Coordinates of C-alpha atoms and ligand atoms in Angstrom, one line a residue:
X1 CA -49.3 27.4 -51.7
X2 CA -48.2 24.3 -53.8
X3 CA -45.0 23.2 -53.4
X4 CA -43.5 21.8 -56.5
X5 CA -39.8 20.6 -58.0
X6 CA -39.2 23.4 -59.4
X7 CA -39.4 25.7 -56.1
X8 CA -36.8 23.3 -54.2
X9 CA -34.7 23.8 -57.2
X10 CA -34.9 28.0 -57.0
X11 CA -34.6 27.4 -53.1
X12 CA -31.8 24.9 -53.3
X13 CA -29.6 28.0 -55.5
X14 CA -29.4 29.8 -52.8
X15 CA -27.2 27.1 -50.6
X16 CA -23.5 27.4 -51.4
X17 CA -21.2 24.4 -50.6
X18 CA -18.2 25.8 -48.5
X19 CA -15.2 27.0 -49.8
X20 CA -16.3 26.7 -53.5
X21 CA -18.6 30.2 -54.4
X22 CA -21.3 27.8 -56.2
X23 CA -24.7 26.5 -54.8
X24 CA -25.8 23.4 -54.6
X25 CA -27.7 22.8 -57.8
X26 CA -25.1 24.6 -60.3
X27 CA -22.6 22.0 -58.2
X28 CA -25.0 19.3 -59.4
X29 CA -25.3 17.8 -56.2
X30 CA -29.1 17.8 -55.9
X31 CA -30.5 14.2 -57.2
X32 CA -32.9 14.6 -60.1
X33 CA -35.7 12.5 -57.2
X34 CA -37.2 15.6 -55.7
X35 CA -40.7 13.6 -54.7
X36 CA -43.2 16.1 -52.9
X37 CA -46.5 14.4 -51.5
X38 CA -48.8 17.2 -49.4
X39 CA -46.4 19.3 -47.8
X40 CA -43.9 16.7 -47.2
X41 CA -40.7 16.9 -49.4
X42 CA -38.2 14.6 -50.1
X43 CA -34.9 14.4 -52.6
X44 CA -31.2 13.5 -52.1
X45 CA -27.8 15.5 -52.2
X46 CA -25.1 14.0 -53.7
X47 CA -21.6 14.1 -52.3
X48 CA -18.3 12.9 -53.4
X49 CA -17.0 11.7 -50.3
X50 CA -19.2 9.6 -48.0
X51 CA -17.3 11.5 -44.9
X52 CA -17.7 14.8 -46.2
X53 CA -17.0 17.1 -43.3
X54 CA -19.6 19.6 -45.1
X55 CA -22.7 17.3 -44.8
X56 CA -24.0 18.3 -41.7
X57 CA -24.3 21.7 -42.4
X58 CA -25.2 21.5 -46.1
X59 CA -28.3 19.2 -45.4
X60 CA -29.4 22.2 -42.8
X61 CA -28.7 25.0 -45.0
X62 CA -31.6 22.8 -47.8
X63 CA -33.5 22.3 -45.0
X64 CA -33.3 26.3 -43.9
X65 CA -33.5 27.0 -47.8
X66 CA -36.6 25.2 -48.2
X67 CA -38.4 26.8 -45.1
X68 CA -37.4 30.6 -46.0
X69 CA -38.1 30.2 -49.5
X70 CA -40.7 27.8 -51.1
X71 CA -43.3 27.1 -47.6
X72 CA -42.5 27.6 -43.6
X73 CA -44.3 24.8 -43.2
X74 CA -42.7 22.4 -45.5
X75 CA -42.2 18.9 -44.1
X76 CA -38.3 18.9 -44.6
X77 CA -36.7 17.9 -41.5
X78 CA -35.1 14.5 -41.8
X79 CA -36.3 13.9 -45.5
X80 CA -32.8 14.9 -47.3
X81 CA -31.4 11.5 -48.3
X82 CA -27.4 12.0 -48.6
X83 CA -25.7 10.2 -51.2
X84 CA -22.1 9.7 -51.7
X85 CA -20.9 9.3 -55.8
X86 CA -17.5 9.3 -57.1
X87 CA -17.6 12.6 -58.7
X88 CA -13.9 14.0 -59.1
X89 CA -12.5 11.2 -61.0
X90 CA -12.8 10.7 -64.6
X91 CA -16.0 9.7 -66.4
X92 CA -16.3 6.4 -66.8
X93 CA -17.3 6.4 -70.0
X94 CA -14.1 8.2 -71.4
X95 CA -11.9 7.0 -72.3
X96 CA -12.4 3.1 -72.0
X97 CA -16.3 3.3 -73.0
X98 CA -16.4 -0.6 -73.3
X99 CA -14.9 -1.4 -70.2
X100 CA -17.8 -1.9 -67.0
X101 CA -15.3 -2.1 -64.2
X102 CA -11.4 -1.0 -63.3
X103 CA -9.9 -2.7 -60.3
X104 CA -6.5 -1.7 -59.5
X105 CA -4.4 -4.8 -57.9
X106 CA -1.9 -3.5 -55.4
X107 CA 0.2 -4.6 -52.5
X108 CA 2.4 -2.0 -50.1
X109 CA 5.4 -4.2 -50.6
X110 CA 7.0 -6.7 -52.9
X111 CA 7.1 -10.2 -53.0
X112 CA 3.5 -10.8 -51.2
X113 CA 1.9 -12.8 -54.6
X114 CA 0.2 -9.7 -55.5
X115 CA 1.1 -10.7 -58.8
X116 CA 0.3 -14.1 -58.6
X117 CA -3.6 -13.4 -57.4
X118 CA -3.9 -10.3 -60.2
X119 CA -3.2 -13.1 -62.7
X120 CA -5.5 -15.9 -60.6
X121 CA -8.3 -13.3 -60.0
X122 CA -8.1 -12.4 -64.0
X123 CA -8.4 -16.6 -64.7
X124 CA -11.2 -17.1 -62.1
X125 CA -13.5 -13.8 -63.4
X126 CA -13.1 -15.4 -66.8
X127 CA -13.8 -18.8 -65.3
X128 CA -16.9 -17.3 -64.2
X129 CA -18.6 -16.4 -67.6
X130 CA -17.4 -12.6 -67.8
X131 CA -14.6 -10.8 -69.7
X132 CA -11.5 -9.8 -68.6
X133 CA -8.5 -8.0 -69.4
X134 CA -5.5 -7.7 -67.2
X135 CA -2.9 -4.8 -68.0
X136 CA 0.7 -5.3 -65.8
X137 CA 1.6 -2.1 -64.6
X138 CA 4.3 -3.6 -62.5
X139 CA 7.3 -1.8 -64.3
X140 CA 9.3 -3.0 -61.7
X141 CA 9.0 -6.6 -62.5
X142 CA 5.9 -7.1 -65.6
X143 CA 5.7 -11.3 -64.8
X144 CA 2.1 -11.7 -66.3
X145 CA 3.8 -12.4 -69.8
X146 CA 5.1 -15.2 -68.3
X147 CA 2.4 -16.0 -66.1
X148 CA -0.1 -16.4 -69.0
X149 CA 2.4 -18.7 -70.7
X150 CA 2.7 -15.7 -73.5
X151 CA 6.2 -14.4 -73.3
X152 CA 7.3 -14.7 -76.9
X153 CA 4.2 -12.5 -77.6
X154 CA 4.7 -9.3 -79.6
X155 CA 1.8 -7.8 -79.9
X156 CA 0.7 -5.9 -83.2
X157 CA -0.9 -3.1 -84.1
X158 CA -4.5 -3.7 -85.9
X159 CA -6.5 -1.1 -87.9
X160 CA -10.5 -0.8 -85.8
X161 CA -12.9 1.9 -86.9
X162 CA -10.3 4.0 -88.5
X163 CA -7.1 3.9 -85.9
X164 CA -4.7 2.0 -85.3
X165 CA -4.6 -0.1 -81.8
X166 CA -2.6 -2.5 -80.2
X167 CA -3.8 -5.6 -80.1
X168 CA -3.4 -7.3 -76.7
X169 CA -2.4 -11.4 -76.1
X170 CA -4.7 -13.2 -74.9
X171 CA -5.0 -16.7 -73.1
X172 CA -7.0 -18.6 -70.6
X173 CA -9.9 -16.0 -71.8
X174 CA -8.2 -12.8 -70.9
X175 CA -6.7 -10.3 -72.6
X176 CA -3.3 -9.1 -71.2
X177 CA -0.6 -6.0 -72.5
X178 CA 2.4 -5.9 -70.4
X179 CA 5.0 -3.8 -70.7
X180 CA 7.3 -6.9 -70.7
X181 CA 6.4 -7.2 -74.1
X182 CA 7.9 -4.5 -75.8
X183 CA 11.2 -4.4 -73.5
X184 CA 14.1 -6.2 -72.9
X185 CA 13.3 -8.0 -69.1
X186 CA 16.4 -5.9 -67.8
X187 CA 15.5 -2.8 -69.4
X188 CA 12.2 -2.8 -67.7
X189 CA 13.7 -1.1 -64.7
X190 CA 14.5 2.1 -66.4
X191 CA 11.2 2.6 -67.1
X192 CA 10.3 5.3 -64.9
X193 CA 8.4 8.7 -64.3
X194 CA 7.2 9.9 -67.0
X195 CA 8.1 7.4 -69.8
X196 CA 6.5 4.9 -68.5
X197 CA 3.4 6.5 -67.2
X198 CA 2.8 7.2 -70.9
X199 CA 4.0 4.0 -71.7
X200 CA 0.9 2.7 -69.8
X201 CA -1.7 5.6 -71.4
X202 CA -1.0 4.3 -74.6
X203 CA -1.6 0.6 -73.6
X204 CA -4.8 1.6 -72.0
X205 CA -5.9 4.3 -74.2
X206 CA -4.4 2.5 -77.9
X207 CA -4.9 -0.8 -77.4
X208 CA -8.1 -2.7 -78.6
X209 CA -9.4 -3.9 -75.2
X210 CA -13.1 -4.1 -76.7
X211 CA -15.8 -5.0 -74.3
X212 CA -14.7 -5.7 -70.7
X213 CA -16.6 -6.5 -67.6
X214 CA -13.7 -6.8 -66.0
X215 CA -10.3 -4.8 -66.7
X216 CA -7.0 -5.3 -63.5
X217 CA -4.4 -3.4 -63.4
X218 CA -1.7 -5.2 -61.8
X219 CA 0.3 -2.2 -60.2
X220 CA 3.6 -2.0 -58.9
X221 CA 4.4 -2.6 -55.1
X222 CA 3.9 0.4 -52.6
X223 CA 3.0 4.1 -53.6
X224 CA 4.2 5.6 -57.0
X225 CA 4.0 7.7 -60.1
X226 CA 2.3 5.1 -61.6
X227 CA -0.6 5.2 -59.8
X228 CA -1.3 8.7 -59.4
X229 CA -0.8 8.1 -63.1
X230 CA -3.9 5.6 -63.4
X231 CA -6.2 7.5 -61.3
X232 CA -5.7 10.7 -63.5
X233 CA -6.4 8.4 -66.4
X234 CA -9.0 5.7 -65.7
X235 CA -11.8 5.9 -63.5
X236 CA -10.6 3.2 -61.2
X237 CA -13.8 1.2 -59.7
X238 CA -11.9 0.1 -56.8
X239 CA -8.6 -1.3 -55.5
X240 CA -7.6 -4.6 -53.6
X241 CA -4.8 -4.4 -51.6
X242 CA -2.7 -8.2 -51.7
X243 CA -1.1 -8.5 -48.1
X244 CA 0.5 -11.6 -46.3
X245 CA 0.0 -11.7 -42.8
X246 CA 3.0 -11.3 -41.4
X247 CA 3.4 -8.0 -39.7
X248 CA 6.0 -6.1 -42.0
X249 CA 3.9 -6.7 -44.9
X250 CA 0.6 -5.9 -42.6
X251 CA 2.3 -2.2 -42.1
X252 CA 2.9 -1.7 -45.6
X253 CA -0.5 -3.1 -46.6
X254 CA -2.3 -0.3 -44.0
X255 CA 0.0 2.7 -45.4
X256 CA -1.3 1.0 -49.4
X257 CA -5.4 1.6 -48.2
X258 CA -5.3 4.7 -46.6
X259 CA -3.1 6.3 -50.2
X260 CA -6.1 5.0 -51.7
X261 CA -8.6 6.8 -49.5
X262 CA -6.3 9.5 -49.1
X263 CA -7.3 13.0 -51.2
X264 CA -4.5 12.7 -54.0
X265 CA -5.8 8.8 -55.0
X266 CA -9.1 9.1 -54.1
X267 CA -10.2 5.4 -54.9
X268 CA -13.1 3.1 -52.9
X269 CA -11.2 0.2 -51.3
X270 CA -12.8 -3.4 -52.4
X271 CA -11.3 -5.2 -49.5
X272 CA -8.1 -7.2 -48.3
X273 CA -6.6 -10.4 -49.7
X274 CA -4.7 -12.1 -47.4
X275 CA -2.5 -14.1 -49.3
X276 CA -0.3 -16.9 -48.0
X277 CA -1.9 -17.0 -45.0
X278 CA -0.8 -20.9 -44.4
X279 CA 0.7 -23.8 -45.0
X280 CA -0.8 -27.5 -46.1
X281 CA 0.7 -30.2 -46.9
X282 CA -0.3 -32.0 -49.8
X283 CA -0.6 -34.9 -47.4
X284 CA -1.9 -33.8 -44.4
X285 CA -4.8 -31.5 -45.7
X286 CA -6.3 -30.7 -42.3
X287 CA -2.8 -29.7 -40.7
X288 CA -2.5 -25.4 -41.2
X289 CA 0.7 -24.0 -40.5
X290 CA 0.7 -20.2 -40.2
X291 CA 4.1 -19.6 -41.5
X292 CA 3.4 -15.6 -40.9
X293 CA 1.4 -15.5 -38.4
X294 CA -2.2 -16.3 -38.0
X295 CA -5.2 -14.2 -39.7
X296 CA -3.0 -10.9 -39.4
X297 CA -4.7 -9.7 -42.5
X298 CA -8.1 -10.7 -41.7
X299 CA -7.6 -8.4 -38.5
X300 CA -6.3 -5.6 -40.0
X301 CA -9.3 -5.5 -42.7
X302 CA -11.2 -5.3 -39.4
X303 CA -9.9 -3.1 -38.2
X304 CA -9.9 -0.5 -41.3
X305 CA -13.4 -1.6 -41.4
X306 CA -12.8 -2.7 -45.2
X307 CA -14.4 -6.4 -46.4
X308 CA -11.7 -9.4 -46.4
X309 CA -11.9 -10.6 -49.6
X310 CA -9.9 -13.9 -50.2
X311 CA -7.6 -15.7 -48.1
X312 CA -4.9 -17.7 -50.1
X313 CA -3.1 -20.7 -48.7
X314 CA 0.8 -20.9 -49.2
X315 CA 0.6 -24.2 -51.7
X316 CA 3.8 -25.7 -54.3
X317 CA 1.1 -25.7 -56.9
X318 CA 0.2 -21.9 -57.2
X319 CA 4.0 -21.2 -57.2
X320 CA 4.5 -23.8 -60.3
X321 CA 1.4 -22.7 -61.8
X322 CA 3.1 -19.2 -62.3
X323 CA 6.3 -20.4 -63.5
X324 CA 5.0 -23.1 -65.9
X325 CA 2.1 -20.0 -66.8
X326 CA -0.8 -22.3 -65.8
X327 CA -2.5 -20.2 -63.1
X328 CA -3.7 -22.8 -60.6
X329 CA -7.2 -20.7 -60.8
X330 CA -8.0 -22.9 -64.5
X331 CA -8.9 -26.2 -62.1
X332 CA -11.8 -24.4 -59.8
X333 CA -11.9 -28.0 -58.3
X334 CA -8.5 -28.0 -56.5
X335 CA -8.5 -26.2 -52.8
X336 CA -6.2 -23.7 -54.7
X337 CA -8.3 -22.9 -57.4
X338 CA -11.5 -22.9 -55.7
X339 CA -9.9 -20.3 -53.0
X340 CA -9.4 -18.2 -55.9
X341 CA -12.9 -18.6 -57.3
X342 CA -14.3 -17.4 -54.0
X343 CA -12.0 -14.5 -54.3
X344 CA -13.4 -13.6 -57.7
X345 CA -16.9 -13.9 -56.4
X346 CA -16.5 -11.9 -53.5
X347 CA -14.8 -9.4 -55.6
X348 CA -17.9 -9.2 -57.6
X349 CA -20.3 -8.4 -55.2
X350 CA -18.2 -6.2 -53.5
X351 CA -18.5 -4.4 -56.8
X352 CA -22.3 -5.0 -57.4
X353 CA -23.0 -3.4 -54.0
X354 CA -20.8 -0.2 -54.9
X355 CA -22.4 0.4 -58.2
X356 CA -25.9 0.4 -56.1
X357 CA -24.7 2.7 -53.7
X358 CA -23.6 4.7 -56.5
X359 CA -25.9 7.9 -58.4
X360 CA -27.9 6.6 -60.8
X361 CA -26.3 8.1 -63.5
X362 CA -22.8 6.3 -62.5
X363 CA -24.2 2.7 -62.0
X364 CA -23.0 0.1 -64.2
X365 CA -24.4 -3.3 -65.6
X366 CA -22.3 -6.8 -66.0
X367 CA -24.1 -9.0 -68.1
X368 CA -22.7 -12.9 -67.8
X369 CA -21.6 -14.5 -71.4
Ligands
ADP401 P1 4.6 -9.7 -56.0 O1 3.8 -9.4 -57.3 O2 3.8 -9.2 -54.8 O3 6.0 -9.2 -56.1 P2 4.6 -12.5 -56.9 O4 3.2 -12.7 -57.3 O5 5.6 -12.3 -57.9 O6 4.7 -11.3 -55.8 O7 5.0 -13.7 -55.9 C1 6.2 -13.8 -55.3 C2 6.6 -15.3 -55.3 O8 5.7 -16.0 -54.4 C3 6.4 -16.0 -56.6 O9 7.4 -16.9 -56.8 C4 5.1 -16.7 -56.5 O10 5.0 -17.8 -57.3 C5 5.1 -17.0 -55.1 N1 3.7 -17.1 -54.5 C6 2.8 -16.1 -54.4 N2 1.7 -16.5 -53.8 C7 1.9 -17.8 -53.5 C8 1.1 -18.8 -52.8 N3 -0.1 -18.5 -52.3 N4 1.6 -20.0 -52.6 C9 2.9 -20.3 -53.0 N5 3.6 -19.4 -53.7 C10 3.2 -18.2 -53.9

C-alpha cells in the first residue's frame, strides 16, 4: 500500500498529548514536513518546551500510530524529528507587528548596572546598523530619561493611520518611553500593581514604535508584577540577566533565570552579563582588579548551562557617561565601548540561532539599515 501525508495525518489523530483530551494534529504539533520516500517516513513534532517530560512517550505513541494504522512495515523508528517552539506565549505578530525581536533586560537585584548596559546594549545595537527602541520598565527607579540625555522630554501624542499614539524620544538612534516622563521622579514609586502594569500596556501597545529590529525592556530588579505583566503582553524573545560577580548578586541573579524558565514566565534565557567584573586603571591598563570577585558570573552561566554574553569592566567613564547621558557605548573605539559592542553582537547571534531553532512559521528576519 502507498504511504502518503495524508495517512500519517489520519494516523497521527489518534495520539492524544497527556492530560489535555486532543491529539496530536488538532494540538498542531505535527510540522507541515511529513517527507515519505519508499516506506521510510519522516516529519517533526513540535513541542513548547524543549524538556517536555511528555516527549518520550509521544514520539512512541506516532511511531505505534503509524505502524497500527497507515503500514506495519513503515520505516518509522528513529525518523520523528522533535522540535521545540514557543507556543504558549503571545503571537508575535500581535500586538507589536513591526517589532522583530523583544529582549527583556533584567537583574535579581538592584544596583548591578542593569540599567546602565540596557541603555549601552540599546546604543551599541543601533551602533551596529539596526533599530532599536528601549522602553524603561524600571518603575522603581526609570533613569534611561536621563541616561539618553532626554529628561525634559514630554512626549506627545501624534495621529498615525487613524489613532492616536505616543510618540516616543529618541536619541543616539533609539527610541525610548519611560515612565519617568510623565511622572514626577518621586512619584514614580507609587506606581505599582496594577496602575502601572497598564501604565506600561499603553506605552507598548499606544505608542508609535514603528519598525524595530530591536525593542529592550529595561525591567525592574528581581521578580514582580511587572513582568508577569510583559510576558502576558509581548512575546518576549528572550531575557538577559545583568549580574556582578560578587556572590550576593550571583544568588539573586540564579533565582532571576530560573523565574524565567520557570512555568508562570516561560521565557528562553539569552545568556549572562557579567557586569563590573573588574577594575582598570586608566593608567595601568594591563593591571585587573576583581573588586567582587573573579569571573563569578562567568561560572555561574556555566553552570546553568546558559551562554555568557558580555563581561563589563568597572570603569569612571561608563559611570559619567550615564550621568552626563552620553552612554560610553557611542565611542566603539574605547575598551568600554567596544566591550559593549561585543555584547550587542553576541546578543545578536544568540538571537539568530534561537529564531533557527524555532518552527518555521515563528522565525523572524533582521535586515541591517
Ligand atoms: P541598576 O539598574 O541595576 O539599579 P544602574 O545601571 O543604575 O543599576 O547602575 C548603578 C550605578 O552603578 C550607577 O551609578 C551606574 O553609573 C554605575 N555603574 C553601572 N555599571 C558600571 C560600570 N561597569 N562601571 C562603572 N560604573 C557602573
Amino acid at each position: 500500500m502507498a504511504i502518503y501525508p495524508k495517512l500519517i495525518m489520519d494516523a497521527l489523530t489518534n495520539v492524544r498529548y497527556p492530560g489535555t483530551g486532543k491529539n496530536l494534529v488538532e494540538m498542531g504539533m505535527v510540522e507541515d514536513n511529513i517527507r515519505i520516500e519508499g516506506n521510510k517516513v519522516s516529519f517533526s513534532l513540535l513541542f513548547e518546551k524543549p524538556n517536555d517530560p511528555f516527549i518520550k512517550s509521544v514520539v512512541k505513541a506516532a511511531e505505534t500510530a503509524i505502524l497500527t494504522y497507515v503500514d506495519k512495515d513503515a520505516d518509522i523508528k528513529g525518523n520523528i524529528s522533535v522540535v521545540a517552539r514557543q507556543a504558549a506565549r503571545p503571537e508575535p505578530d500581535k500586538l507589536l507587528p513591526q517589532v522583530k525581536n523583544i529582549i527583556a533586560v533584567s537583574s535579581g537585584k538592584g544596583g548591578v548596572g542593569k540599567s546602565t548596559v540596557a541603555a549601552n546594549l540599546a546604543v551599541a545595537l543601533a551602533g551596529l546598523g539596526y533599530k532599536v527602541g528601549l522602553l524603561d520598565a524600571d518603575i522603581f527607579g526609570p533613569s534611561q530619561p536621563k541616561m539618553f540625555h532626554v529628561e525634559d522630554a514630554r512626549p506627545y501624542m501624534e495621529e498615525v493611520d487613524g489613532r492616536e499614539l505616543i510618540q516616543p524620544a529618541e536619541n543616539y538612534g533609539v527610541k525610548l518611553l519611560s515612565i519617568g516622563f510623565f511622572v514626577n521622579k518621586d512619584d514614580a514609586i507609587l506606581w505599582r500593581g496594577a496602575m502601572a502594569s497598564n501604565a506600561l500596556k499603553q506605552l507598548i501597545a499606544d505608542a508609535n514604535w514603528g519598525e524595530l529590529d530591536y525593542f529592550l525592556i529595561d525591567l525592574p530588579p528581581g521578580t514582580s508584577d511587572i513582568h508577569l505583566t510583559m510576558v502576558q503582553t509581548l512575546a518576549i524573545t528572550g531575557a538577559v540577566v545583568v549580574t556582578t560577580p560578587q556572590e550576593v548578586a550571583l544568588a539573586d541573579a540564579r533565582k532571576g533565570i530560573s523565574m524565567f524558565l520557570g512555568d508562570k514566565i516561560n521565557v528562553p534565557v539569552l545568556g549572562l552579563i557579567e557586569n563590573m567584573s573588574w577594575f582598570t586603571p586608566a593608567e595601568l591598563p594591563e593591571n585587573k582588579y576583581y573588586l567582587f570577585g573573579k569571573e563569578g558570573g562567568k561560572r555561574l552561566a556555566e553552570q546553568l548551562n546558559v551562554p555568557l554574553l558580555g563581561q563589563i569592566p568597572i570603569v569612571q567613564s561608563i559611570c559619567e557617561g550615564g550621568d552626563n547621558g552620553e552612554p560610553v557605548a557611542l565611542n566603539p573605539d574605547t575598551i568600554t565601548g567596544n566591550a559593549f559592542r561585543a555584547l550587542a553582537e553576541n546578543v545578536v547571534e544568540q538571537i539568530d540561532l534561537r529564531n533557527e531553532n524555532l518552527a518555521p512559521t515563528q522565525r523572524v528576519q533582521v535586515t541591517k539599515k
